[in-house]
Every structure is written in C-alpha cells, then in structure tokens.
PDB file of C-alpha atoms in Angstrom:
ATOM      1  CA  GLY A 195      18.590  16.182  46.492  1.00 60.00           C
ATOM      2  CA  GLN A 196      15.623  18.473  46.270  1.00 67.00           C
ATOM      3  CA  GLN A 197      15.549  21.206  43.654  1.00 69.00           C
ATOM      4  CA  LEU A 198      13.123  24.043  43.311  1.00 86.00           C
ATOM      5  CA  ASN A 199      10.726  24.390  40.384  1.00 90.00           C
ATOM      6  CA  GLN A 200      11.770  27.524  38.559  1.00 94.00           C
ATOM      7  CA  SER A 201       9.917  28.915  35.547  1.00 96.00           C
ATOM      8  CA  PRO A 202      10.137  29.753  32.815  1.00 96.00           C
ATOM      9  CA  GLN A 203      13.227  27.796  31.761  1.00 94.00           C
ATOM     10  CA  SER A 204      14.128  30.443  29.219  1.00 95.00           C
ATOM     11  CA  MET A 205      12.888  33.785  27.992  1.00 96.00           C
ATOM     12  CA  PHE A 206      13.573  35.721  24.809  1.00 96.00           C
ATOM     13  CA  ILE A 207      12.451  39.316  25.106  1.00 95.00           C
ATOM     14  CA  GLN A 208      12.963  42.667  23.477  1.00 97.00           C
ATOM     15  CA  GLU A 209      14.899  45.432  25.157  1.00 97.00           C
ATOM     16  CA  GLY A 210      12.579  47.578  27.247  1.00 97.00           C
ATOM     17  CA  GLU A 211      10.158  44.798  28.116  1.00 97.00           C
ATOM     18  CA  ASP A 212       9.427  43.700  31.662  1.00 97.00           C
ATOM     19  CA  VAL A 213      10.320  40.184  32.841  1.00 96.00           C
ATOM     20  CA  SER A 214       8.772  37.938  35.472  1.00 97.00           C
ATOM     21  CA  MET A 215       9.999  34.615  36.781  1.00 97.00           C
ATOM     22  CA  ASN A 216       9.135  32.503  39.783  1.00 97.00           C
ATOM     23  CA  CYS A 217      10.151  29.604  41.996  1.00 96.00           C
ATOM     24  CA  THR A 218       7.936  27.184  43.843  1.00 95.00           C
ATOM     25  CA  SER A 219       8.620  24.574  46.475  1.00 93.00           C
ATOM     26  CA  SER A 220       6.740  21.835  48.263  1.00 90.00           C
ATOM     27  CA  SER A 221       8.445  22.902  51.502  1.00 89.00           C
ATOM     28  CA  ILE A 222       8.120  26.042  53.570  1.00 91.00           C
ATOM     29  CA  PHE A 223      11.210  28.229  53.412  1.00 92.00           C
ATOM     30  CA  ASN A 224      12.438  30.935  55.752  1.00 90.00           C
ATOM     31  CA  THR A 225      14.876  32.449  53.252  1.00 91.00           C
ATOM     32  CA  TRP A 226      14.665  33.152  49.520  1.00 94.00           C
ATOM     33  CA  LEU A 227      17.594  34.397  47.489  1.00 94.00           C
ATOM     34  CA  TRP A 228      17.890  35.448  43.863  1.00 96.00           C
ATOM     35  CA  TYR A 229      21.174  35.206  41.943  1.00 96.00           C
ATOM     36  CA  LYS A 230      22.326  36.156  38.444  1.00 97.00           C
ATOM     37  CA  GLN A 231      25.046  34.231  36.636  1.00 96.00           C
ATOM     38  CA  ASP A 232      26.931  35.518  33.612  1.00 94.00           C
ATOM     39  CA  PRO A 233      28.484  32.939  31.260  1.00 88.00           C
ATOM     40  CA  GLY A 234      31.577  31.336  32.761  1.00 88.00           C
ATOM     41  CA  GLU A 235      31.269  33.240  36.031  1.00 92.00           C
ATOM     42  CA  GLY A 236      29.987  32.528  39.521  1.00 94.00           C
ATOM     43  CA  PRO A 237      26.473  33.601  40.562  1.00 94.00           C
ATOM     44  CA  VAL A 238      26.107  37.058  42.057  1.00 95.00           C
ATOM     45  CA  LEU A 239      23.532  37.753  44.748  1.00 94.00           C
ATOM     46  CA  LEU A 240      20.789  40.137  43.607  1.00 96.00           C
ATOM     47  CA  ILE A 241      18.201  40.140  46.370  1.00 95.00           C
ATOM     48  CA  ALA A 242      17.725  38.378  49.728  1.00 93.00           C
ATOM     49  CA  LEU A 243      14.301  37.876  51.342  1.00 94.00           C
ATOM     50  CA  TYR A 244      13.735  36.778  54.932  1.00 91.00           C
ATOM     51  CA  LYS A 245      10.079  37.421  55.714  1.00 93.00           C
ATOM     52  CA  ALA A 246       6.821  36.123  54.220  1.00 94.00           C
ATOM     53  CA  GLY A 247       5.195  38.826  52.116  1.00 95.00           C
ATOM     54  CA  GLU A 248       8.397  40.857  51.948  1.00 94.00           C
ATOM     55  CA  LEU A 249       8.852  42.900  48.776  1.00 97.00           C
ATOM     56  CA  THR A 250      12.375  44.131  48.089  1.00 96.00           C
ATOM     57  CA  SER A 251      13.808  46.145  45.227  1.00 96.00           C
ATOM     58  CA  ASN A 252      17.315  46.513  43.861  1.00 95.00           C
ATOM     59  CA  GLY A 253      17.261  49.058  41.058  1.00 96.00           C
ATOM     60  CA  ARG A 254      15.083  47.680  38.280  1.00 97.00           C
ATOM     61  CA  LEU A 255      14.748  44.353  40.078  1.00 98.00           C
ATOM     62  CA  THR A 256      11.963  43.545  42.501  1.00 98.00           C
ATOM     63  CA  ALA A 257      11.535  40.266  44.361  1.00 98.00           C
ATOM     64  CA  GLN A 258       8.824  39.011  46.666  1.00 98.00           C
ATOM     65  CA  PHE A 259       8.713  36.332  49.353  1.00 97.00           C
ATOM     66  CA  GLY A 260       5.392  34.543  48.812  1.00 96.00           C
ATOM     67  CA  ILE A 261       2.826  34.645  51.589  1.00 96.00           C
ATOM     68  CA  THR A 262       2.587  30.854  51.666  1.00 94.00           C
ATOM     69  CA  ARG A 263       6.399  30.751  52.133  1.00 93.00           C
ATOM     70  CA  LYS A 264       6.527  28.191  49.333  1.00 94.00           C
ATOM     71  CA  ASP A 265       7.245  30.547  46.468  1.00 96.00           C
ATOM     72  CA  SER A 266       9.095  33.636  45.370  1.00 97.00           C
ATOM     73  CA  PHE A 267       8.967  35.962  42.377  1.00 97.00           C
ATOM     74  CA  LEU A 268      11.502  38.125  40.584  1.00 98.00           C
ATOM     75  CA  ASN A 269      10.562  40.957  38.246  1.00 98.00           C
ATOM     76  CA  ILE A 270      12.888  42.961  36.038  1.00 98.00           C
ATOM     77  CA  SER A 271      11.525  46.176  34.620  1.00 97.00           C
ATOM     78  CA  ALA A 272      12.600  47.842  31.371  1.00 97.00           C
ATOM     79  CA  SER A 273      15.130  45.158  30.441  1.00 97.00           C
ATOM     80  CA  ILE A 274      18.484  46.099  28.922  1.00 96.00           C
ATOM     81  CA  PRO A 275      21.094  43.980  27.094  1.00 95.00           C
ATOM     82  CA  SER A 276      23.256  43.507  30.201  1.00 95.00           C
ATOM     83  CA  ASP A 277      20.358  41.696  31.901  1.00 97.00           C
ATOM     84  CA  VAL A 278      21.270  38.678  29.770  1.00 96.00           C
ATOM     85  CA  GLY A 279      22.250  35.687  31.886  1.00 96.00           C
ATOM     86  CA  ILE A 280      20.868  32.895  34.005  1.00 96.00           C
ATOM     87  CA  TYR A 281      18.790  33.780  37.041  1.00 97.00           C
ATOM     88  CA  PHE A 282      18.649  31.324  39.925  1.00 95.00           C
ATOM     89  CA  CYS A 283      16.410  31.235  42.919  1.00 95.00           C
ATOM     90  CA  ALA A 284      17.578  29.569  46.124  1.00 93.00           C
ATOM     91  CA  GLY A 285      15.679  28.744  49.272  1.00 92.00           C
ATOM     92  CA  GLN A 286      16.458  27.525  52.740  1.00 89.00           C
ATOM     93  CA  ARG A 287      14.204  25.731  55.217  1.00 85.00           C
ATOM     94  CA  TYR A 288      14.363  26.593  58.891  1.00 79.00           C
ATOM     95  CA  ASP A 289      15.486  23.046  59.803  1.00 79.00           C
ATOM     96  CA  THR A 290      18.521  22.798  57.529  1.00 77.00           C
ATOM     97  CA  ASP A 291      21.773  24.636  56.912  1.00 74.00           C
ATOM     98  CA  LYS A 292      21.748  24.000  53.158  1.00 80.00           C
ATOM     99  CA  LEU A 293      20.431  26.145  50.349  1.00 86.00           C
ATOM    100  CA  ILE A 294      18.353  24.514  47.627  1.00 89.00           C
ATOM    101  CA  PHE A 295      18.708  25.972  44.142  1.00 91.00           C
ATOM    102  CA  GLY A 296      16.276  26.260  41.284  1.00 92.00           C
ATOM    103  CA  THR A 297      17.197  25.052  37.801  1.00 90.00           C
ATOM    104  CA  GLY A 298      17.555  28.588  36.487  1.00 93.00           C
ATOM    105  CA  THR A 299      15.851  30.901  34.007  1.00 95.00           C
ATOM    106  CA  ARG A 300      17.944  31.801  30.986  1.00 95.00           C
ATOM    107  CA  LEU A 301      17.203  35.334  29.823  1.00 97.00           C
ATOM    108  CA  GLN A 302      18.017  36.661  26.370  1.00 97.00           C
ATOM    109  CA  VAL A 303      17.415  40.327  25.540  1.00 96.00           C
ATOM    110  CA  PHE A 304      17.278  41.485  21.938  1.00 93.00           C
ATOM    111  CA  PRO A 305      17.838  45.113  20.934  1.00 88.00           C
TER     112      PRO A 305
ATOM    113  CA  ASP B1353      39.572  43.462  48.269  1.00 64.00           C
ATOM    114  CA  GLY B1354      37.629  40.764  50.105  1.00 71.00           C
ATOM    115  CA  GLY B1355      36.389  37.847  48.119  1.00 92.00           C
ATOM    116  CA  ILE B1356      36.580  34.221  47.123  1.00 95.00           C
ATOM    117  CA  THR B1357      39.337  33.062  44.796  1.00 96.00           C
ATOM    118  CA  GLN B1358      39.122  29.844  42.870  1.00 97.00           C
ATOM    119  CA  SER B1359      41.967  28.362  40.870  1.00 96.00           C
ATOM    120  CA  PRO B1360      42.635  27.275  38.279  1.00 96.00           C
ATOM    121  CA  LYS B1361      39.954  28.842  36.079  1.00 95.00           C
ATOM    122  CA  TYR B1362      40.323  26.072  33.513  1.00 95.00           C
ATOM    123  CA  LEU B1363      41.723  22.603  34.047  1.00 94.00           C
ATOM    124  CA  PHE B1364      42.166  19.611  31.789  1.00 93.00           C
ATOM    125  CA  ARG B1365      42.904  16.156  33.058  1.00 90.00           C
ATOM    126  CA  LYS B1366      43.191  12.671  31.710  1.00 90.00           C
ATOM    127  CA  GLU B1367      40.901   9.917  32.841  1.00 88.00           C
ATOM    128  CA  GLY B1368      42.133   8.170  35.946  1.00 88.00           C
ATOM    129  CA  GLN B1369      43.898  11.223  37.372  1.00 91.00           C
ATOM    130  CA  ASN B1370      43.000  12.993  40.566  1.00 93.00           C
ATOM    131  CA  VAL B1371      42.819  16.781  40.461  1.00 95.00           C
ATOM    132  CA  THR B1372      42.529  19.370  43.231  1.00 97.00           C
ATOM    133  CA  LEU B1373      40.637  22.635  42.877  1.00 97.00           C
ATOM    134  CA  SER B1374      41.621  25.478  45.155  1.00 98.00           C
ATOM    135  CA  CYS B1375      39.246  27.799  47.006  1.00 98.00           C
ATOM    136  CA  GLU B1376      40.474  30.618  49.247  1.00 97.00           C
ATOM    137  CA  GLN B1377      38.409  33.301  50.958  1.00 96.00           C
ATOM    138  CA  ASN B1378      39.465  36.386  52.915  1.00 95.00           C
ATOM    139  CA  LEU B1379      35.965  37.296  54.071  1.00 91.00           C
ATOM    140  CA  ASN B1380      36.441  35.675  57.480  1.00 91.00           C
ATOM    141  CA  HIS B1381      33.457  33.457  56.742  1.00 91.00           C
ATOM    142  CA  ASP B1382      32.921  30.350  58.819  1.00 90.00           C
ATOM    143  CA  ALA B1383      31.085  28.193  56.285  1.00 91.00           C
ATOM    144  CA  MET B1384      32.327  27.108  52.870  1.00 94.00           C
ATOM    145  CA  TYR B1385      30.661  25.085  50.132  1.00 95.00           C
ATOM    146  CA  TRP B1386      31.416  23.305  46.877  1.00 97.00           C
ATOM    147  CA  TYR B1387      28.796  23.069  44.127  1.00 96.00           C
ATOM    148  CA  ARG B1388      28.798  21.387  40.754  1.00 96.00           C
ATOM    149  CA  GLN B1389      26.997  22.909  37.783  1.00 94.00           C
ATOM    150  CA  ASP B1390      26.141  21.056  34.581  1.00 92.00           C
ATOM    151  CA  PRO B1391      24.599  22.645  31.485  1.00 83.00           C
ATOM    152  CA  GLY B1392      20.913  23.346  31.912  1.00 75.00           C
ATOM    153  CA  GLN B1393      20.923  22.313  35.551  1.00 77.00           C
ATOM    154  CA  GLY B1394      20.945  24.085  38.845  1.00 82.00           C
ATOM    155  CA  LEU B1395      23.689  23.934  41.421  1.00 91.00           C
ATOM    156  CA  ARG B1396      24.199  20.652  43.206  1.00 92.00           C
ATOM    157  CA  LEU B1397      25.951  20.535  46.564  1.00 93.00           C
ATOM    158  CA  ILE B1398      29.061  18.351  46.784  1.00 96.00           C
ATOM    159  CA  TYR B1399      30.481  19.076  50.246  1.00 96.00           C
ATOM    160  CA  TYR B1400      30.230  21.799  52.837  1.00 94.00           C
ATOM    161  CA  SER B1401      32.039  22.841  55.984  1.00 93.00           C
ATOM    162  CA  GLN B1402      30.623  24.919  58.810  1.00 89.00           C
ATOM    163  CA  ILE B1403      33.840  25.108  60.801  1.00 90.00           C
ATOM    164  CA  VAL B1404      37.520  24.269  60.582  1.00 94.00           C
ATOM    165  CA  ASN B1405      38.365  20.549  60.693  1.00 95.00           C
ATOM    166  CA  ASP B1406      34.763  19.557  60.048  1.00 94.00           C
ATOM    167  CA  PHE B1407      32.837  18.942  56.835  1.00 95.00           C
ATOM    168  CA  GLN B1408      29.707  17.141  55.636  1.00 94.00           C
ATOM    169  CA  LYS B1409      28.671  15.399  52.465  1.00 95.00           C
ATOM    170  CA  GLY B1410      26.220  17.130  50.207  1.00 93.00           C
ATOM    171  CA  ASP B1411      23.895  15.550  47.666  1.00 91.00           C
ATOM    172  CA  ILE B1412      26.566  14.305  45.228  1.00 94.00           C
ATOM    173  CA  ALA B1413      29.700  13.625  47.314  1.00 96.00           C
ATOM    174  CA  GLU B1414      30.681  10.331  45.689  1.00 96.00           C
ATOM    175  CA  GLY B1415      34.023  10.582  43.915  1.00 96.00           C
ATOM    176  CA  TYR B1416      35.011  13.805  45.663  1.00 97.00           C
ATOM    177  CA  SER B1417      36.979  14.645  48.804  1.00 97.00           C
ATOM    178  CA  VAL B1418      37.651  17.833  50.754  1.00 98.00           C
ATOM    179  CA  SER B1419      39.641  19.140  53.687  1.00 97.00           C
ATOM    180  CA  ARG B1420      39.259  22.184  55.933  1.00 97.00           C
ATOM    181  CA  GLU B1421      42.524  22.655  57.774  1.00 97.00           C
ATOM    182  CA  LYS B1422      42.306  26.451  57.711  1.00 96.00           C
ATOM    183  CA  LYS B1423      39.353  28.788  57.911  1.00 95.00           C
ATOM    184  CA  GLU B1424      40.340  30.482  54.667  1.00 96.00           C
ATOM    185  CA  SER B1425      40.805  27.375  52.548  1.00 98.00           C
ATOM    186  CA  PHE B1426      38.519  24.576  51.348  1.00 98.00           C
ATOM    187  CA  PRO B1427      40.142  22.574  48.533  1.00 98.00           C
ATOM    188  CA  LEU B1428      38.165  20.017  46.542  1.00 98.00           C
ATOM    189  CA  THR B1429      39.757  16.888  45.086  1.00 97.00           C
ATOM    190  CA  VAL B1430      38.033  15.242  42.162  1.00 96.00           C
ATOM    191  CA  THR B1431      39.148  11.646  42.304  1.00 93.00           C
ATOM    192  CA  SER B1432      39.333   9.026  39.586  1.00 88.00           C
ATOM    193  CA  ALA B1433      36.264   7.449  41.182  1.00 86.00           C
ATOM    194  CA  GLN B1434      34.100  10.305  39.917  1.00 87.00           C
ATOM    195  CA  LYS B1435      32.561   8.818  36.774  1.00 87.00           C
ATOM    196  CA  ASN B1436      31.585  12.040  35.038  1.00 90.00           C
ATOM    197  CA  PRO B1437      33.833  14.811  36.348  1.00 93.00           C
ATOM    198  CA  THR B1438      33.594  17.273  33.450  1.00 95.00           C
ATOM    199  CA  ALA B1439      31.671  20.215  34.890  1.00 95.00           C
ATOM    200  CA  PHE B1440      31.825  23.760  36.209  1.00 96.00           C
ATOM    201  CA  TYR B1441      32.726  23.812  39.911  1.00 97.00           C
ATOM    202  CA  LEU B1442      31.750  26.667  42.182  1.00 97.00           C
ATOM    203  CA  CYS B1443      33.035  27.423  45.652  1.00 97.00           C
ATOM    204  CA  ALA B1444      31.006  29.592  48.007  1.00 95.00           C
ATOM    205  CA  SER B1445      31.195  30.923  51.532  1.00 94.00           C
ATOM    206  CA  ARG B1446      28.807  32.271  54.115  1.00 89.00           C
ATOM    207  CA  LEU B1447      29.388  34.334  57.222  1.00 77.00           C
ATOM    208  CA  GLY B1448      27.819  31.821  59.559  1.00 65.00           C
ATOM    209  CA  PRO B1449      24.874  31.021  61.605  1.00 60.00           C
ATOM    210  CA  ALA B1450      23.371  28.079  59.785  1.00 58.00           C
ATOM    211  CA  ASN B1451      20.141  29.863  58.927  1.00 55.00           C
ATOM    212  CA  THR B1452      21.801  32.867  57.292  1.00 64.00           C
ATOM    213  CA  GLY B1453      21.421  32.058  53.641  1.00 65.00           C
ATOM    214  CA  GLU B1454      23.508  34.644  51.795  1.00 81.00           C
ATOM    215  CA  LEU B1455      26.117  32.675  49.909  1.00 87.00           C
ATOM    216  CA  PHE B1456      28.914  34.458  48.097  1.00 91.00           C
ATOM    217  CA  PHE B1457      30.455  32.630  45.149  1.00 95.00           C
ATOM    218  CA  GLY B1458      33.848  32.465  43.532  1.00 96.00           C
ATOM    219  CA  GLU B1459      34.254  32.750  39.774  1.00 95.00           C
ATOM    220  CA  GLY B1460      34.326  29.011  39.220  1.00 96.00           C
ATOM    221  CA  SER B1461      36.664  26.384  37.838  1.00 97.00           C
ATOM    222  CA  ARG B1462      35.877  24.515  34.652  1.00 96.00           C
ATOM    223  CA  LEU B1463      37.204  20.963  34.635  1.00 95.00           C
ATOM    224  CA  THR B1464      37.386  18.998  31.407  1.00 94.00           C
ATOM    225  CA  VAL B1465      38.339  15.342  31.343  1.00 91.00           C
ATOM    226  CA  LEU B1466      39.942  14.279  28.094  1.00 86.00           C
TER     227      LEU B1466
END
C-alpha cells in the first residue's frame, strides 16, 4: 500500500529549539492529520486539517495544509522534553475511505 | 470515560498458535480499524469495518481474520498462517462518514511470537 514521504526520519534537538517536519504525497488529499505517539502507546491526534492552505495551531504546535494539497507541515515551537516521541502524518484522498500514514519522525529533545 | 480499549497489552504465543486481540469502543463510532506497526515503519492497515457485519481487507490482510458482530467490538485473530506476527497492533475507530479522517486509537497490543 501507499505510504507518505515524511521527513526528516529523526531529529535530535536541544530544549527550546523550534522543530519543523513535513509530509509529501504524489496524490491530492482532502484531509491531513498529525499524530504523536509515545513509546508503547497508541498515536494521539494533534491537529486535523481539511482545507488547502489551512493553518491550524494547537498550543505550541502549528500545522499547515499545503496549497497543492500534496503536502503538509508541522512546526513545534520552543520544544520541551515531553515533546519526545514519534510524529506521524496521515492523509486521505477524496475517493477512498482509508487513511495513509507517513513513516514517522522520531524526535529527541535534550535538556 | 469514552475510549477504545485493547487487550491484552502484552501477549506471547508459540509458533503455530492462533491468538485473538480484543478491541472495544464506547464512542458509538461506526468504523473500526486494525493497524500493524513494526519498528521504524508507519502504520499498515490490516482490516477495517465501516458497519456491523461487514469488513474489508486492508493492505496486509494475509494471515489475519476479523469479525464485527457488534458495533462496539472488532476482534483481530492472528492466525498461524501469518509468517511474521511479532509486532505492535493498534485498533482505531472513527465516527463515520467515509471521508471524515479523524481516527482515534487504542493503546495497542504487543504480540511476541516465541
């Protein structure tokens, strides 16, 4: 099955730094979702995007639905230790009822 | 509290044995999903169900089976035909209409084949 290209694969940053990650697809999507997964737990929904160009924030997190509808971006500002985890993007095309997931970005935050 | 409950959290089985993972939700969601997660990989769809008594194969259905006899329950059986069953299994649900993408996940079940 199709998977999204998510980058970077991993990030090692210092506490207080900003983080950016993105997902790209060869298909046009009508929904983009961003999830965070802690070790040994299920993913938790962070932000949902439904409209091209949409910019949505959730605390220190900001995500954007790309204008081309083939990409999405997630930014985390002023990172803290509890931001550690794996971040997944997920997208859905208008002609399917299945979500497609990215391969994840593993984030490590050092004090 | 509303949510998705998966059990058991950890499961060990011997080769050649079938094992069933439980998934129950009290969110009144129509659609339920099973995903498999391997280290360093994204989530791969095993089976999904949009409505009671109906389900469809996902991308990696071989060696797995499901049932959807009740709206709240979507158990997954990992059969002996699954060649590499050791993985983290995630159940998810969604309120419904097919183009509403917000999936809510359970806490996962880790299966180890000895």
